[in-house]
mmCIF file of C-alpha atoms in Angstrom:
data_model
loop_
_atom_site.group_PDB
_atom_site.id
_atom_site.type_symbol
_atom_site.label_atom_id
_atom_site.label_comp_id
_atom_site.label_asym_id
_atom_site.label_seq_id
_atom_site.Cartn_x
_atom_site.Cartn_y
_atom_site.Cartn_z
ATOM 1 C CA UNK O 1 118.285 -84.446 -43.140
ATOM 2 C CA UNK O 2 119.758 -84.914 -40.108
ATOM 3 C CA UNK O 3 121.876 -82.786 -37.996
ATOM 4 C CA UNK O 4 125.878 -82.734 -37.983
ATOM 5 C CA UNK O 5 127.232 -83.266 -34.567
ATOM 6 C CA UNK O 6 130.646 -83.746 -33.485
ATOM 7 C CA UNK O 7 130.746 -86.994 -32.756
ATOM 8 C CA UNK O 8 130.205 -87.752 -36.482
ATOM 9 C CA UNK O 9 132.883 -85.461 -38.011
ATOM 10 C CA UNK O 10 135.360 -85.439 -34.855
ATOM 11 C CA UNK O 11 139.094 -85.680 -35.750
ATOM 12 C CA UNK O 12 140.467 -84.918 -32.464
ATOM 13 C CA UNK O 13 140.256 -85.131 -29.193
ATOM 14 C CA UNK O 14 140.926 -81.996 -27.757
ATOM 15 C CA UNK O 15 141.392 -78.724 -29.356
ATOM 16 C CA UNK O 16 143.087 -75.879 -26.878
ATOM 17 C CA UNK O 17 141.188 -72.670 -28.189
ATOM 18 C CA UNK O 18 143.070 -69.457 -27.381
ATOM 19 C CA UNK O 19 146.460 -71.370 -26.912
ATOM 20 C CA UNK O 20 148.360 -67.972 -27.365
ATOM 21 C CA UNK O 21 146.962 -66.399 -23.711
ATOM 22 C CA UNK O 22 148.991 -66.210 -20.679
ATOM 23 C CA UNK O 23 147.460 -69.355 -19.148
ATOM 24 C CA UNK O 24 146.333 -70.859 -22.282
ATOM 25 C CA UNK O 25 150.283 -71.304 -23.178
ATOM 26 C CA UNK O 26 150.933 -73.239 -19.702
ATOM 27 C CA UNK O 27 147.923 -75.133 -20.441
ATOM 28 C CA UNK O 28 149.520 -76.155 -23.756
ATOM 29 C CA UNK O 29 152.818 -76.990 -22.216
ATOM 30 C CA UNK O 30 150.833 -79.507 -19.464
ATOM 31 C CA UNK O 31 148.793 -80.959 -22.019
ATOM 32 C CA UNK O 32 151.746 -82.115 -24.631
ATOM 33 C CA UNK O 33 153.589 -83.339 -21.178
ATOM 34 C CA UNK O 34 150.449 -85.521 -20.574
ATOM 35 C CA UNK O 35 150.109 -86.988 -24.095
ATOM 36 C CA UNK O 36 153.518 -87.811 -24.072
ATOM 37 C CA UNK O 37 153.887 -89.317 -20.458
ATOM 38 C CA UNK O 38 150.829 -91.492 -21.232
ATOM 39 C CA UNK O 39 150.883 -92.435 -25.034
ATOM 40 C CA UNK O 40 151.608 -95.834 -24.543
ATOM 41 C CA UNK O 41 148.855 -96.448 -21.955
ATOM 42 C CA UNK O 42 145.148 -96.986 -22.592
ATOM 43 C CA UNK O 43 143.614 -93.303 -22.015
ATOM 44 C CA UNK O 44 141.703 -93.032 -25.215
ATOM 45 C CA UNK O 45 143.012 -89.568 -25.554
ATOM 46 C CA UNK O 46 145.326 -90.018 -28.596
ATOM 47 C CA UNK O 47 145.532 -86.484 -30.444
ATOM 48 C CA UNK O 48 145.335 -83.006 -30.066
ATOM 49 C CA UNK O 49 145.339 -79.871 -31.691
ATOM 50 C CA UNK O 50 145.749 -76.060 -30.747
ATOM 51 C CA UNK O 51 143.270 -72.638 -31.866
ATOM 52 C CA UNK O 52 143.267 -68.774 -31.954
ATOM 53 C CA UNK O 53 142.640 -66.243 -34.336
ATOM 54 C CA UNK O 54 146.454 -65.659 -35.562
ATOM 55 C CA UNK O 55 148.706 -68.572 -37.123
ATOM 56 C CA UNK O 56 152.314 -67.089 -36.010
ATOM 57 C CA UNK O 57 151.515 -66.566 -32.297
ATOM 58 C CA UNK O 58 150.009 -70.085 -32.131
ATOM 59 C CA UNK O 59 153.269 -71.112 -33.891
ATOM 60 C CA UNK O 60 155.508 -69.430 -31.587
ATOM 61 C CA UNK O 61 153.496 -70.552 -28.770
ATOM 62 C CA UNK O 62 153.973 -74.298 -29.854
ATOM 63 C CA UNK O 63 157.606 -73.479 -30.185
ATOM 64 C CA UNK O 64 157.739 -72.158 -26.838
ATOM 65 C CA UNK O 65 155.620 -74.816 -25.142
ATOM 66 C CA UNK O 66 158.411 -77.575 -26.434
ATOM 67 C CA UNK O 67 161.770 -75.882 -26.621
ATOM 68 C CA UNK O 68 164.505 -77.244 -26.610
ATOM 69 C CA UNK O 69 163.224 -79.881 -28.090
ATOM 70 C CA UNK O 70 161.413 -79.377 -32.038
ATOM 71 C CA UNK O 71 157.837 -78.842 -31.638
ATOM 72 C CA UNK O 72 155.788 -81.889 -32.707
ATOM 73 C CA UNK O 73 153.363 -81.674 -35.611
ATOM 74 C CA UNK O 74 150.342 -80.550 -34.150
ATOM 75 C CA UNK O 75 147.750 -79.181 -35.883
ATOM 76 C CA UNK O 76 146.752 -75.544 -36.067
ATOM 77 C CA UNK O 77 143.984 -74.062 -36.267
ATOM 78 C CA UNK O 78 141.985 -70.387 -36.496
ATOM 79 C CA UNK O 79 139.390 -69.641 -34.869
ATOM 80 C CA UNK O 80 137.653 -66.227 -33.450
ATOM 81 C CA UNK O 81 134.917 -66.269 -30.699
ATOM 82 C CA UNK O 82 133.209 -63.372 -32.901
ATOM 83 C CA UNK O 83 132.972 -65.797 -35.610
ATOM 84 C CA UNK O 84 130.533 -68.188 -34.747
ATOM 85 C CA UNK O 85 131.112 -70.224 -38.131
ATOM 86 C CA UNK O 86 134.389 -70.846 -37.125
ATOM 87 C CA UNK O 87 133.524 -72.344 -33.520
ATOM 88 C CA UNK O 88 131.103 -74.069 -35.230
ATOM 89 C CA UNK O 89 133.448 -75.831 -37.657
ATOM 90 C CA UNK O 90 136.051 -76.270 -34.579
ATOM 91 C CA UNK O 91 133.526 -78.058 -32.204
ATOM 92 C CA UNK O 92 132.671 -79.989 -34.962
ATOM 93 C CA UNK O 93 136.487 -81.476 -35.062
ATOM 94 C CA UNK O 94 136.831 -82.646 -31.887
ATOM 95 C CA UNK O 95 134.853 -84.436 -28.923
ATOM 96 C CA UNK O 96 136.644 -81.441 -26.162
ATOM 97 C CA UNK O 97 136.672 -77.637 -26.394
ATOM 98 C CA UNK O 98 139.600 -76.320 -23.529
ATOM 99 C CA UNK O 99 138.431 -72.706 -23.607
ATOM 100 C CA UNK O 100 141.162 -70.516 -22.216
ATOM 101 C CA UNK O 101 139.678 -67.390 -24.057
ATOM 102 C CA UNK O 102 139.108 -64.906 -21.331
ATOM 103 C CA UNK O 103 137.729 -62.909 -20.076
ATOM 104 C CA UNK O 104 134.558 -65.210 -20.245
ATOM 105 C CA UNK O 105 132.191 -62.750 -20.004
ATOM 106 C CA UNK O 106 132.623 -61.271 -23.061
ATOM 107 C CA UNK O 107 134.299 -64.119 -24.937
ATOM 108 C CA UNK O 108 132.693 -67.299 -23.731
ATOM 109 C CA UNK O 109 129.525 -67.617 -24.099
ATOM 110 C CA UNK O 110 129.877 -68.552 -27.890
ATOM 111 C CA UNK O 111 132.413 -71.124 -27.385
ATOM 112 C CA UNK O 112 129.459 -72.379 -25.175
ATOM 113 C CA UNK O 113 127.192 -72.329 -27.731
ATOM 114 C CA UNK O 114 128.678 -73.634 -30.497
ATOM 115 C CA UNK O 115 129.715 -76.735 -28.444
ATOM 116 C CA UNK O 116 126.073 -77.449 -27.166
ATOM 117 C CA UNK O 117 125.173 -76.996 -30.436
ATOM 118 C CA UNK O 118 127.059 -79.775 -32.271
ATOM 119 C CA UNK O 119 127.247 -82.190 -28.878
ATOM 120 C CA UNK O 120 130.801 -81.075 -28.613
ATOM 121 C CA UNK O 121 132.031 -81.715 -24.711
ATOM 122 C CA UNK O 122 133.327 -78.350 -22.780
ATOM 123 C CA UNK O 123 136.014 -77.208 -20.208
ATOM 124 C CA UNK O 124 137.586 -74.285 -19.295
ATOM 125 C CA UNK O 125 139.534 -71.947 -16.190
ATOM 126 C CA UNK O 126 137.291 -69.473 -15.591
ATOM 127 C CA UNK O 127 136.142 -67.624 -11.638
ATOM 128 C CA UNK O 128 133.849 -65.801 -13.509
ATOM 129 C CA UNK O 129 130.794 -66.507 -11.084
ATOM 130 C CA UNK O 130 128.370 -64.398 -13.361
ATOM 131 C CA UNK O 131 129.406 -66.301 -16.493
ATOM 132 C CA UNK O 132 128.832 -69.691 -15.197
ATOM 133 C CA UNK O 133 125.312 -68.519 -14.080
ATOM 134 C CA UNK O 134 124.162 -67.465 -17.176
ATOM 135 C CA UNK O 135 125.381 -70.414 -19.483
ATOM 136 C CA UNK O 136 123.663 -72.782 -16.718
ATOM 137 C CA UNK O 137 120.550 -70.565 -17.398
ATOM 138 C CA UNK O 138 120.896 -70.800 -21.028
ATOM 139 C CA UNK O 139 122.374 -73.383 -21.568
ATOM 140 C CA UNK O 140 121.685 -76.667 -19.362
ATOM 141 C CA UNK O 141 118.164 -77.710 -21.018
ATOM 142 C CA UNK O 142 120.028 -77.833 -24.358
ATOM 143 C CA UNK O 143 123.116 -79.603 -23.608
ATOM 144 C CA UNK O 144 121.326 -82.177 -21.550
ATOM 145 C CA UNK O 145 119.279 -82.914 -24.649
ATOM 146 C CA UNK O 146 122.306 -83.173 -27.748
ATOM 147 C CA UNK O 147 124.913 -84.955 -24.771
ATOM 148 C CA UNK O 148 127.091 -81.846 -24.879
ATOM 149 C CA UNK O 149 129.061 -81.512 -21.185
ATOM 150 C CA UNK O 150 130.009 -77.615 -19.641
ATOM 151 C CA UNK O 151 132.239 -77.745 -17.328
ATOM 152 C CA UNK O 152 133.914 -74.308 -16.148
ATOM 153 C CA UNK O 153 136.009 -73.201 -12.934
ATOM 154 C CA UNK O 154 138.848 -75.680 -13.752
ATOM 155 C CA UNK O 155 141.578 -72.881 -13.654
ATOM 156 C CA UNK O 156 144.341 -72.075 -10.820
ATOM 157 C CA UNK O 157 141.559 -70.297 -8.830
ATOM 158 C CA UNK O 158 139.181 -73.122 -8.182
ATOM 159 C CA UNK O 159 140.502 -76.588 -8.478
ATOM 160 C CA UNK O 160 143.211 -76.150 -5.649
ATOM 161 C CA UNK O 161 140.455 -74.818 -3.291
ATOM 162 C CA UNK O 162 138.499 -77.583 -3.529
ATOM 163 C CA UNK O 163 141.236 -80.258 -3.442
ATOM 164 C CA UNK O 164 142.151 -78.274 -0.106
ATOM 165 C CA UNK O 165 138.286 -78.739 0.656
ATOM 166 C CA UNK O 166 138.394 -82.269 0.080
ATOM 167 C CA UNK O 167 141.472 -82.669 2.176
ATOM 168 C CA UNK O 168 140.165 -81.362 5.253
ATOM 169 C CA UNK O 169 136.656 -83.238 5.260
ATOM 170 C CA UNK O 170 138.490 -86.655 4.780
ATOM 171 C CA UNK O 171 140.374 -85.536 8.173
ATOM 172 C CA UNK O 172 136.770 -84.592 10.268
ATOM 173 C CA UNK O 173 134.412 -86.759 11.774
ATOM 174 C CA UNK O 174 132.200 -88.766 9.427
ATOM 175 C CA UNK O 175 128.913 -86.649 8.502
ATOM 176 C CA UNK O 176 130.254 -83.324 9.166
ATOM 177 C CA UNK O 177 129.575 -80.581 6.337
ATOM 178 C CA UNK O 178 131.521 -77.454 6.788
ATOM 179 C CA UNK O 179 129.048 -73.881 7.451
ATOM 180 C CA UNK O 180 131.396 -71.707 5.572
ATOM 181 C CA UNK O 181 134.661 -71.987 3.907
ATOM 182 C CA UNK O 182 137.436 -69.254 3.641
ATOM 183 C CA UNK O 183 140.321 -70.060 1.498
ATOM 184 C CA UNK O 184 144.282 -68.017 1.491
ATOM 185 C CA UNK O 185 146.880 -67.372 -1.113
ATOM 186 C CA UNK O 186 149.701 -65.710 -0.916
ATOM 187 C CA UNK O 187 152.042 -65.401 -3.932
ATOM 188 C CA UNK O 188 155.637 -64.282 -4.002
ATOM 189 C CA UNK O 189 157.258 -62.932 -7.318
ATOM 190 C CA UNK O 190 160.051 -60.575 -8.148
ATOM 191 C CA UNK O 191 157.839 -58.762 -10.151
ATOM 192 C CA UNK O 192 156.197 -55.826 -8.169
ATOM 193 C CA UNK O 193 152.869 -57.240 -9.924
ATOM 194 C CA UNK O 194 151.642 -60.883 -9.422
ATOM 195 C CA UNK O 195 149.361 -61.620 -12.169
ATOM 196 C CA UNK O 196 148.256 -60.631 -15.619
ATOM 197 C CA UNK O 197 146.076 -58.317 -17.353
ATOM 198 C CA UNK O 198 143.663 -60.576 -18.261
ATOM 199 C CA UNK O 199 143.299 -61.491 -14.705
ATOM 200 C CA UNK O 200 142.771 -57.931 -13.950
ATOM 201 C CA UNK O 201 140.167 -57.421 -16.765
ATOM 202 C CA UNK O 202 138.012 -60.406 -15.416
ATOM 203 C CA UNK O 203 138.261 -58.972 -11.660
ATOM 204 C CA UNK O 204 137.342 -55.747 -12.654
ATOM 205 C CA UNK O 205 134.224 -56.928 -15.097
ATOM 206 C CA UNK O 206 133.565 -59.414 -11.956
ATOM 207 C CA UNK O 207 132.861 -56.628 -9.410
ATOM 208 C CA UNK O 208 130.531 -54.648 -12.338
ATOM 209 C CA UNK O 209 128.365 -57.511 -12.436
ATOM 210 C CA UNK O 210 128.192 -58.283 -8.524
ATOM 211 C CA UNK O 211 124.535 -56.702 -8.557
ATOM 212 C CA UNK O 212 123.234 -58.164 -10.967
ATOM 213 C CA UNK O 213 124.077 -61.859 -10.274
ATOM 214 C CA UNK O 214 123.295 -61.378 -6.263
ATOM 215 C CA UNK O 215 119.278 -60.248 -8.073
ATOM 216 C CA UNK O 216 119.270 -62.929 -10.283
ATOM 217 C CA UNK O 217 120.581 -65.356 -7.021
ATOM 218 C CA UNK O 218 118.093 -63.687 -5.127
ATOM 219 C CA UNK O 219 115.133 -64.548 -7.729
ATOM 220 C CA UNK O 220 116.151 -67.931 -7.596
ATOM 221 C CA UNK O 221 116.619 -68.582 -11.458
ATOM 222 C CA UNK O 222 118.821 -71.081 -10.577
ATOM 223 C CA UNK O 223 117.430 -73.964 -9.429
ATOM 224 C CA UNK O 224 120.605 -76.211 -7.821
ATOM 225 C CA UNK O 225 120.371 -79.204 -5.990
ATOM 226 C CA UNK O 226 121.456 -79.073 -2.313
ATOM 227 C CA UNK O 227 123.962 -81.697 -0.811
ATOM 228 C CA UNK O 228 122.702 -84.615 0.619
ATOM 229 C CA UNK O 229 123.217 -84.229 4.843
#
C-alpha cells in the first residue's frame, strides 16, 4: 500500500501553525493582507488556514488580525507540537507548514518531522543557529528523498540582514565577496523592554547550547557547500 503524502490529501495551501504567538499573530495579519491584495492575480496561492492547540485564542487572534472589518471564514485548526498525530494530520492538509512555534529548540523539530514525513513543504522565523544545525543533520537526506523543502531563518532577525547584504554587494566592484559581516539594530519603544518573552527564552536557550554547536561545527558534521569565488 502506498504511502499518504500531502500532495495527495492537501486542502490548503498554507496552514500558519501557532497563529496565537506574538509574531505568529503579525504573521497572520501580513498573510490575509497578501491573499487579499493578490486574489485576482495568478499566484497559485488561493487558501489558507490558521493552527494552535486552543480554538478561542486562534479565534480571537483572527478577530484581531482583521478588525474592523469581520474576520473572513478561515479555517481553524488544533494542533500541538507534542502530538505528533496531529502534525501529522496537519501536514497532510496542506502543501506549506509556517511554523511560528518557538522557541524552536524545544518545539520545532517535530513540525520538521512530520512535514518531511508526508512531503509537506516548510518555513519558519527562527535565529536559532543550533536548531537549524540539527534538522540539516537529521533531516536533509530524508526530505531530499519524499520532495519535502525546510526552510528556517525567515523571521525579523535574518531576512533584513541579508537584504542589507545584498544591497551593499550590488554597490562593490564586480567579484568582490565580503571577509566578515557585522550587522546594527537599534529599536526605540516606549516600553522600557523591546521585545518579548519568547524572544528572551530562545536567547537564553541559544547561549546554553553555544558549546555544543561550536563542537559539532568543529567536527565538521556539516558538510556545506562553499560559495563559488
Amino acid at each position: 500500500m502506498a504511502a499518504t503524502t500531502a500532495s495527495s490529501l492537501q486542502t490548503f495551501d498554507i496552514i500558519i501553525l501557532g497563529a496565537t504567538g506574538f509574531t505568529g499573530k503579525h504573521v497572520l495579519k501580513q498573510a490575509l493582507k497578501f491573499f487579499n491584495n493578490n486574489k485576482n492575480n495568478n499566484l497559485n496561492f488561493n487558501s489558507i488556514a490558521i493552527a494552535g492547540r486552543n480554538q478561542s485564542k486562534l479565534t480571537q487572534t483572527l478577530n484581531w488580525a482583521t478588525r474592523p472589518d469581520p474576520p473572513p471564514s478561515i479555517p481553524i485548526l488544533i494542533a500541538d507540537t507534542t502530538d505528533p498525530t496531529s502534525l501529522r494530520s496537519l501536514c497532510l492538509k496542506t502543501r506549506l507548514i509556517l511554523n511560528c512555534v518557538g522557541p524552536f529548540r524545544r518545539h520545532g523539530e517535530p513540525v520538521v518531522a512530520a512535514c518531511v514525513e508526508t512531503g509537506c513543504d516548510y518555513l519558519d522565523i527562527t535565529g536559532e543557529s543550533e536548531f537549524m544545525d540539527r534538522v540539516e543533520i537529521g533531516y536533509h537526506e530524508k526530505s531530499v528523498k519524499n520532495g519535502s523543502l525546510i526552510v528556517s531563518a525567515c523571521g525579523f532577525d535574518s531576512v533584513p540582514a541579508e537584504i542589507g547584504l545584498l544591497f551593499h554587494l550590488k554597490q562593490w566592484v564586480g567579484g568582490c565577496l565580503p571577509y566578515r559581516v557585522e550587522a546594527f539594530l537599534s529599536a526605540e519603544s516606549e516600553k522600557k523592554m523591546v521585545g518579548n518573552f519568547g524572544t528572551f527564552e530562545s536567547a537564553v536557550l541559544a547561549v546554553a547550547d553555544l558549546k555544543e554547536m561550536r563542537l559539532r561545527r568543529d567536527a565538521q558534521v556539516i558538510k556545506r557547500a562553499k560559495p563559488v569565488v
